[in-house]
CSV table of N, CA and C in Angstrom, one decimal:
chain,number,residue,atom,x,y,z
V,1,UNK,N,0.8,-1.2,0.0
V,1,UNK,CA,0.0,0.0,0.0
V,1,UNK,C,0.9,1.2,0.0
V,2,UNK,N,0.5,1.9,-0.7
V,2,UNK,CA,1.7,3.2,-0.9
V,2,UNK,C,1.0,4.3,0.1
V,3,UNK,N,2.0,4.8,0.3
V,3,UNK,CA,1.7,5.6,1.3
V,3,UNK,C,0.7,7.0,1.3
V,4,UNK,N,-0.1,8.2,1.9
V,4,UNK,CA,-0.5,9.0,1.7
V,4,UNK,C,0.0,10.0,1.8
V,5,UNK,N,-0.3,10.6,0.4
V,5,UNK,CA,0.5,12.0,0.8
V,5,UNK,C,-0.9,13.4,0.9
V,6,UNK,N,0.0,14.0,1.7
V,6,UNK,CA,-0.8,15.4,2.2
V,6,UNK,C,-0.5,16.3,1.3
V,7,UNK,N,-1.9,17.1,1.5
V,7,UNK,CA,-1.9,18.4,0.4
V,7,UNK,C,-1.2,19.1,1.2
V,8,UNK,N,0.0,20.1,0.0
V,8,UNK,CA,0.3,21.2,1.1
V,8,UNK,C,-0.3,22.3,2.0
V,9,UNK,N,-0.2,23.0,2.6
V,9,UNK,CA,-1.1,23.8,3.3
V,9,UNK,C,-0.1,24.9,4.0
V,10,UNK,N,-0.5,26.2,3.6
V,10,UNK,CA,-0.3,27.5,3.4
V,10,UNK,C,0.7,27.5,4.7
V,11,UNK,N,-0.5,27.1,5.7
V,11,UNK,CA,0.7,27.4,7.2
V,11,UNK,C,1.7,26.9,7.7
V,12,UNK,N,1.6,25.6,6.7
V,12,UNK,CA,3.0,24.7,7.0
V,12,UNK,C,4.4,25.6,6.9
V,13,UNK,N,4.0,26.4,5.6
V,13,UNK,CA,5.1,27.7,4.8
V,13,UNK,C,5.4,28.5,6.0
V,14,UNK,N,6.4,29.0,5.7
V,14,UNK,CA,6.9,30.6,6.5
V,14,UNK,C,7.0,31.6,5.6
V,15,UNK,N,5.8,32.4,6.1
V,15,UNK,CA,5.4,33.9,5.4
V,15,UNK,C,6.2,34.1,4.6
V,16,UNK,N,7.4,34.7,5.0
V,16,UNK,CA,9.1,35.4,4.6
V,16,UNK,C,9.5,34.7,3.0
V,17,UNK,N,8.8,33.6,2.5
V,17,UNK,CA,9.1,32.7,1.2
V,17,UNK,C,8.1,33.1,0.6
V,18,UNK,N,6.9,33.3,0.9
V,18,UNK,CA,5.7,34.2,-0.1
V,18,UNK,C,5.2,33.4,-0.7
V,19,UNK,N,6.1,32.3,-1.7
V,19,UNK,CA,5.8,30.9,-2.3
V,19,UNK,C,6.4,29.7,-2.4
V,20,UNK,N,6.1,29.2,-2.6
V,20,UNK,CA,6.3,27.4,-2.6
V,20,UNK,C,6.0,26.6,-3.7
V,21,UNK,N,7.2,25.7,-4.4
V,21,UNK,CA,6.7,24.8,-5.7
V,21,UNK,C,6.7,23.4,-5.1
V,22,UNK,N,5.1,23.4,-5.9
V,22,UNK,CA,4.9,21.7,-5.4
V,22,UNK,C,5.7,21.4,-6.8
V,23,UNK,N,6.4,20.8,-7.0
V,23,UNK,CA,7.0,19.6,-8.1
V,23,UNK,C,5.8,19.0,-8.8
V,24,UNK,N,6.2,18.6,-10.2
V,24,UNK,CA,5.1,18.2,-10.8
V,24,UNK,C,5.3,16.3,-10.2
V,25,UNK,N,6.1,15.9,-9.5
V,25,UNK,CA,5.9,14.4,-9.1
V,25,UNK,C,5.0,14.7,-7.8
V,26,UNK,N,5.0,15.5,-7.1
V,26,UNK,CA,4.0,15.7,-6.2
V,26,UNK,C,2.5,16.0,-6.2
V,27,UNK,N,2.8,17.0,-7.6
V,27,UNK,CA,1.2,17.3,-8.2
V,27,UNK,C,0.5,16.7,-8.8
V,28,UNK,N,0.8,15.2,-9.6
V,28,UNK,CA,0.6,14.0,-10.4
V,28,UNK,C,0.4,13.5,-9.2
V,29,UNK,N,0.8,12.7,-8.1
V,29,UNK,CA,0.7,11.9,-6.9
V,29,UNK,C,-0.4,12.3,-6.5
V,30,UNK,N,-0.5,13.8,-5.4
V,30,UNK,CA,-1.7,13.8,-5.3
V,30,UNK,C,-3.1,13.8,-6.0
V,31,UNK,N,-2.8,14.2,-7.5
V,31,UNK,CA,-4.0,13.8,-8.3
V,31,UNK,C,-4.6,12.4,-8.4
V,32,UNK,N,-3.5,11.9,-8.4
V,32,UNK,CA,-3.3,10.0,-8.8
V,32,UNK,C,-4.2,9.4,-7.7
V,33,UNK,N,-4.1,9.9,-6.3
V,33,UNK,CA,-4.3,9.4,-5.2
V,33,UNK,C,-5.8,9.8,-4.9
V,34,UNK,N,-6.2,10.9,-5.4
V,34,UNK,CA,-7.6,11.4,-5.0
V,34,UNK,C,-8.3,11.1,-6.4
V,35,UNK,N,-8.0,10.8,-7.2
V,35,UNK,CA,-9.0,10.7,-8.6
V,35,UNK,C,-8.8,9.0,-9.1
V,36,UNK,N,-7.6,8.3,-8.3
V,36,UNK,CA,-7.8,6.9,-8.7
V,36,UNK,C,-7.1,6.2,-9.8
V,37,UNK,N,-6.3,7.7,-10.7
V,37,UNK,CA,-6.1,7.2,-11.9
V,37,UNK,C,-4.6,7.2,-12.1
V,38,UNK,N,-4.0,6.9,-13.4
V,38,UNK,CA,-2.6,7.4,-12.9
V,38,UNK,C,-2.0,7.9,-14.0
V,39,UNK,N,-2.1,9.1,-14.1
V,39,UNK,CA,-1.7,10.1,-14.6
V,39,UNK,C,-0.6,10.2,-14.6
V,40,UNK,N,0.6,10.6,-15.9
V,40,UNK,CA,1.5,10.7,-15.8
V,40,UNK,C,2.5,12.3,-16.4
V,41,UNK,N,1.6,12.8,-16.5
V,41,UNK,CA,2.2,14.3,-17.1
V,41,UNK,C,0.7,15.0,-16.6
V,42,UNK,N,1.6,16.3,-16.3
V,42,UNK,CA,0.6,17.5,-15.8
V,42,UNK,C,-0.5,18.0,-17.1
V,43,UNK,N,-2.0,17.6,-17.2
V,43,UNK,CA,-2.4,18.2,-18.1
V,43,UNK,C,-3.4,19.5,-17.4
V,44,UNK,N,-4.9,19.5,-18.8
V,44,UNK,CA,-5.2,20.5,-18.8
V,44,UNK,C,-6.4,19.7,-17.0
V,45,UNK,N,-7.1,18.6,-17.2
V,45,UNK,CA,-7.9,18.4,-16.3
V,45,UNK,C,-7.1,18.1,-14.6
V,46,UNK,N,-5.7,17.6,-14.9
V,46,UNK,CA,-4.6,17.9,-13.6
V,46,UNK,C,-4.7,19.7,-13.0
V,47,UNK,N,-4.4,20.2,-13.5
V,47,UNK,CA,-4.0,21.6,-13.6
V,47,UNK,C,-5.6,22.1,-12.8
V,48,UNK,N,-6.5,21.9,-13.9
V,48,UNK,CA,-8.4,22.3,-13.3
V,48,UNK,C,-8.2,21.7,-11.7
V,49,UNK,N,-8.2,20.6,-11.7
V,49,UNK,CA,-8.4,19.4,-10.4
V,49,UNK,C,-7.6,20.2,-9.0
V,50,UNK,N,-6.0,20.5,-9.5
V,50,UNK,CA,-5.4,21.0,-8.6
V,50,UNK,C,-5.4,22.6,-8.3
V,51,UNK,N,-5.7,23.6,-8.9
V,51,UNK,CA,-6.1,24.7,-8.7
V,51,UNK,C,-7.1,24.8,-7.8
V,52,UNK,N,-8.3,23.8,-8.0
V,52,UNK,CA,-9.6,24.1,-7.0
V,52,UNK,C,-9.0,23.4,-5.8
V,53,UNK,N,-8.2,22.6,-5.5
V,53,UNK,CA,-7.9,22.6,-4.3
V,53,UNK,C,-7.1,23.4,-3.3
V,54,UNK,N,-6.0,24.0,-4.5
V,54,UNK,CA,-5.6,25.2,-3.9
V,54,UNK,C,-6.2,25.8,-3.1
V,55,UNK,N,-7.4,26.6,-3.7
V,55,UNK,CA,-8.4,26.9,-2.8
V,55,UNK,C,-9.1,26.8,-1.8
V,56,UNK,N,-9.2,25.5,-2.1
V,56,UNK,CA,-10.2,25.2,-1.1
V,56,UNK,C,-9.1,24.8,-0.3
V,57,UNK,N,-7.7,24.4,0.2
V,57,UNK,CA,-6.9,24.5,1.2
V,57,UNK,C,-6.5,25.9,1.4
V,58,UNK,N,-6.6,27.2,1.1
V,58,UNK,CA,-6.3,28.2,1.7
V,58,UNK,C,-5.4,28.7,1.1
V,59,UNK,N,-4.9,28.4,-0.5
V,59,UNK,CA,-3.5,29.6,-0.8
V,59,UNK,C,-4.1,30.7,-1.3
V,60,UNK,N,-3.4,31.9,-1.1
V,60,UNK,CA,-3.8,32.5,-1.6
V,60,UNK,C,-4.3,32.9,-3.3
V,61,UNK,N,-3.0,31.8,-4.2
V,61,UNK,CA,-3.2,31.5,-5.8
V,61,UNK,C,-2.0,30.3,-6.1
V,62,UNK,N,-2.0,30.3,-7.3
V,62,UNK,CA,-1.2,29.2,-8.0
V,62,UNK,C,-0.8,29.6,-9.4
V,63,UNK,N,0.4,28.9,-9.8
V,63,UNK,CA,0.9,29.0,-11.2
V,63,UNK,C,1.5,28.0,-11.3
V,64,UNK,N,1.1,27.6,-13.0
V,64,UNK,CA,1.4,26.0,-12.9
V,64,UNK,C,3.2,26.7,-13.8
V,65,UNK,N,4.0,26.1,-13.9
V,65,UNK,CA,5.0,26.3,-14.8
V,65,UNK,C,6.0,25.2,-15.7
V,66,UNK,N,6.2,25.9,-17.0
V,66,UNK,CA,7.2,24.5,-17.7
V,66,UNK,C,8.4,23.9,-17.5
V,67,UNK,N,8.8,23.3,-17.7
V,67,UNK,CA,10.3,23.0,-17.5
V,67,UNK,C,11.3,23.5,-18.9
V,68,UNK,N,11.8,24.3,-18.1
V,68,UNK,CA,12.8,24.9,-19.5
V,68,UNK,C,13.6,24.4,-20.5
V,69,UNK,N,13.2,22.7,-20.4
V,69,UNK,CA,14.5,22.2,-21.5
V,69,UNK,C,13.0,21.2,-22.3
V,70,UNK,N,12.4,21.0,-22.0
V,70,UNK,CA,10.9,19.8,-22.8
V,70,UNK,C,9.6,20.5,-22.8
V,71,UNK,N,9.6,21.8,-21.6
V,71,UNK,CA,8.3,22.3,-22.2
V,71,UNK,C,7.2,21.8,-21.0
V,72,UNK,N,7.4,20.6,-20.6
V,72,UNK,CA,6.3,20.1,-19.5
V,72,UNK,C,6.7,20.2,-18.5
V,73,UNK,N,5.1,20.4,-18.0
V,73,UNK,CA,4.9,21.1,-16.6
V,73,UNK,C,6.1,20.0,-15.5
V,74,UNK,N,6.2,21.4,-14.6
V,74,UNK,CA,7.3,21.5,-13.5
V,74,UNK,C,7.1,21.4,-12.3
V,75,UNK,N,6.0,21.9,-12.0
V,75,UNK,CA,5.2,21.7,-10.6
V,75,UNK,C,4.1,22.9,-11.3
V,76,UNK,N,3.9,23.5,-9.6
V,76,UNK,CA,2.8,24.7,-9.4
V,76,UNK,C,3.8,25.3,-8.7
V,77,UNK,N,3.5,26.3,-8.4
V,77,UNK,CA,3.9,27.2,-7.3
V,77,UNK,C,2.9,27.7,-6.6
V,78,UNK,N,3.0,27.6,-5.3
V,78,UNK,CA,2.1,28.2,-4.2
V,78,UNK,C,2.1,29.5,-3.6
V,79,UNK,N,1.0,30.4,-3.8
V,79,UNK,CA,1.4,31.8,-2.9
V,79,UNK,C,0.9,31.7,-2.0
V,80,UNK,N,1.8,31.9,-0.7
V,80,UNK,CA,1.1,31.8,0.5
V,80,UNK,C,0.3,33.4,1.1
V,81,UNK,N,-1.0,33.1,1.4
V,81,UNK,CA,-2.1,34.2,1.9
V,81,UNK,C,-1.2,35.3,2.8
V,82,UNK,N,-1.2,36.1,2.7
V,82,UNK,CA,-0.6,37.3,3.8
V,82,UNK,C,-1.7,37.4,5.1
V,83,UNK,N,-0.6,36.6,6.7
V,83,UNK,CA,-0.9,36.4,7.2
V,83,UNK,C,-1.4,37.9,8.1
V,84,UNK,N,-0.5,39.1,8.5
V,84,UNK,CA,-0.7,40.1,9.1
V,84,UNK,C,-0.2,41.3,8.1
V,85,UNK,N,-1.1,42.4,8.4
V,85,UNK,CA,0.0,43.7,7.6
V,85,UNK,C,-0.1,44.7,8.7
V,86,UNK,N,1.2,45.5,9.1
V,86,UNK,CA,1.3,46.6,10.1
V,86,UNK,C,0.7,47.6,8.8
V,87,UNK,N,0.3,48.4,9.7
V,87,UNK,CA,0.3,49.8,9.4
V,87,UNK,C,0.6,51.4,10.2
V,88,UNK,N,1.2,52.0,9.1
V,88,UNK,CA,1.1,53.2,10.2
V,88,UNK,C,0.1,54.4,9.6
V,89,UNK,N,-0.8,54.6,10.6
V,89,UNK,CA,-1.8,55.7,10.2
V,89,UNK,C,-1.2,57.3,10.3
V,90,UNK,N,-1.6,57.9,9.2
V,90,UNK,CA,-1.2,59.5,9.7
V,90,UNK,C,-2.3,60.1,9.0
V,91,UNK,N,-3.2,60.9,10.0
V,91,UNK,CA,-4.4,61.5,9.4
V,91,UNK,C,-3.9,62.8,9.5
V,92,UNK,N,-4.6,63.8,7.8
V,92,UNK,CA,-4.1,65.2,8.0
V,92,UNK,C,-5.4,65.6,7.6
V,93,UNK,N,-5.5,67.0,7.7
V,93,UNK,CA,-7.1,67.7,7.8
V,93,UNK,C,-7.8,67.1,6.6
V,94,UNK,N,-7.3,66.2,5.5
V,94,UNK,CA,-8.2,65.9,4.2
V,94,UNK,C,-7.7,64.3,3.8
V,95,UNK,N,-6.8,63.9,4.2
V,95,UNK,CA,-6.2,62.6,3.5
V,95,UNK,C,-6.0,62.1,4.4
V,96,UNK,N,-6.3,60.3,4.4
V,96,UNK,CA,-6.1,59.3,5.3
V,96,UNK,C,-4.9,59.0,4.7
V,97,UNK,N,-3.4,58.4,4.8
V,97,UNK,CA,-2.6,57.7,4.6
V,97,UNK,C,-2.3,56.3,5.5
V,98,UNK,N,-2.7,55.3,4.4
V,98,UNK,CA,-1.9,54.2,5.2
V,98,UNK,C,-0.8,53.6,4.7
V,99,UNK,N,0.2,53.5,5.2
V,99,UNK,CA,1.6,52.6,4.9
V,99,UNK,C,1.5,51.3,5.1
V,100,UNK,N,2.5,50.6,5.2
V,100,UNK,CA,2.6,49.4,5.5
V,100,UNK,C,4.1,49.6,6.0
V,101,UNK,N,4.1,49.0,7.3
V,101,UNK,CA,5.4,49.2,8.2
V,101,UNK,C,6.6,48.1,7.3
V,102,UNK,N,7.9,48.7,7.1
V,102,UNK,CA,8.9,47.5,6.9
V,102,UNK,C,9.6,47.1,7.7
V,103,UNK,N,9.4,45.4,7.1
V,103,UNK,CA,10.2,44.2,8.4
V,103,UNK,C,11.7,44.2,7.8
């Protein structure tokens, strides 16, 4: 019995990386494993399949990308959701300004 693998998930990430590539042996795997079938290159209904779960696990988005020497897909890449934003407020008699404090 081959073992289960887990979807990634946004929190596992550290903010400070922004994004994350699932590998296209990762992204075939978990398709393979939730749809039954076995799939061996990233297509167009792989690509559909794994984008809605993106979402529905919490990234913020996704980009699928090629591999620079054949053309086929390489993984996804994951954007992880922006967990906090500082701000600094400075109100003047007409204009709100908000910044975003840097780390």
């Amino acid at each position: 019995m081959a073992k289960k693998i887990k979807f990634p998930e946004p929190t596992s990430c550290k903010l400070k990386h922004g994004a994350v590539l699932c590998d296209a042996e990762r992204v075939l795997a978990l398709y393979n494993q939730a749809t039954g079938k076995t799939q061996q290159r990233i297509t167009k209904p792989v690509e559909k399949w794994f984008t809605s779960e993106v979402q529905n696990h919490g990234w913020a988005g996704s980009n699928f990308l090629p591999e620079v020497q054949s053309g086929h897909g390489a993984g996804c890449v994951l954007f992880v959701p922006p967990q906090q934003v500082n701000v600094n407020v400075k109100v003047t008699n007409k204009t709100l300004v908000l910044m975003a404090d840097e780390d």
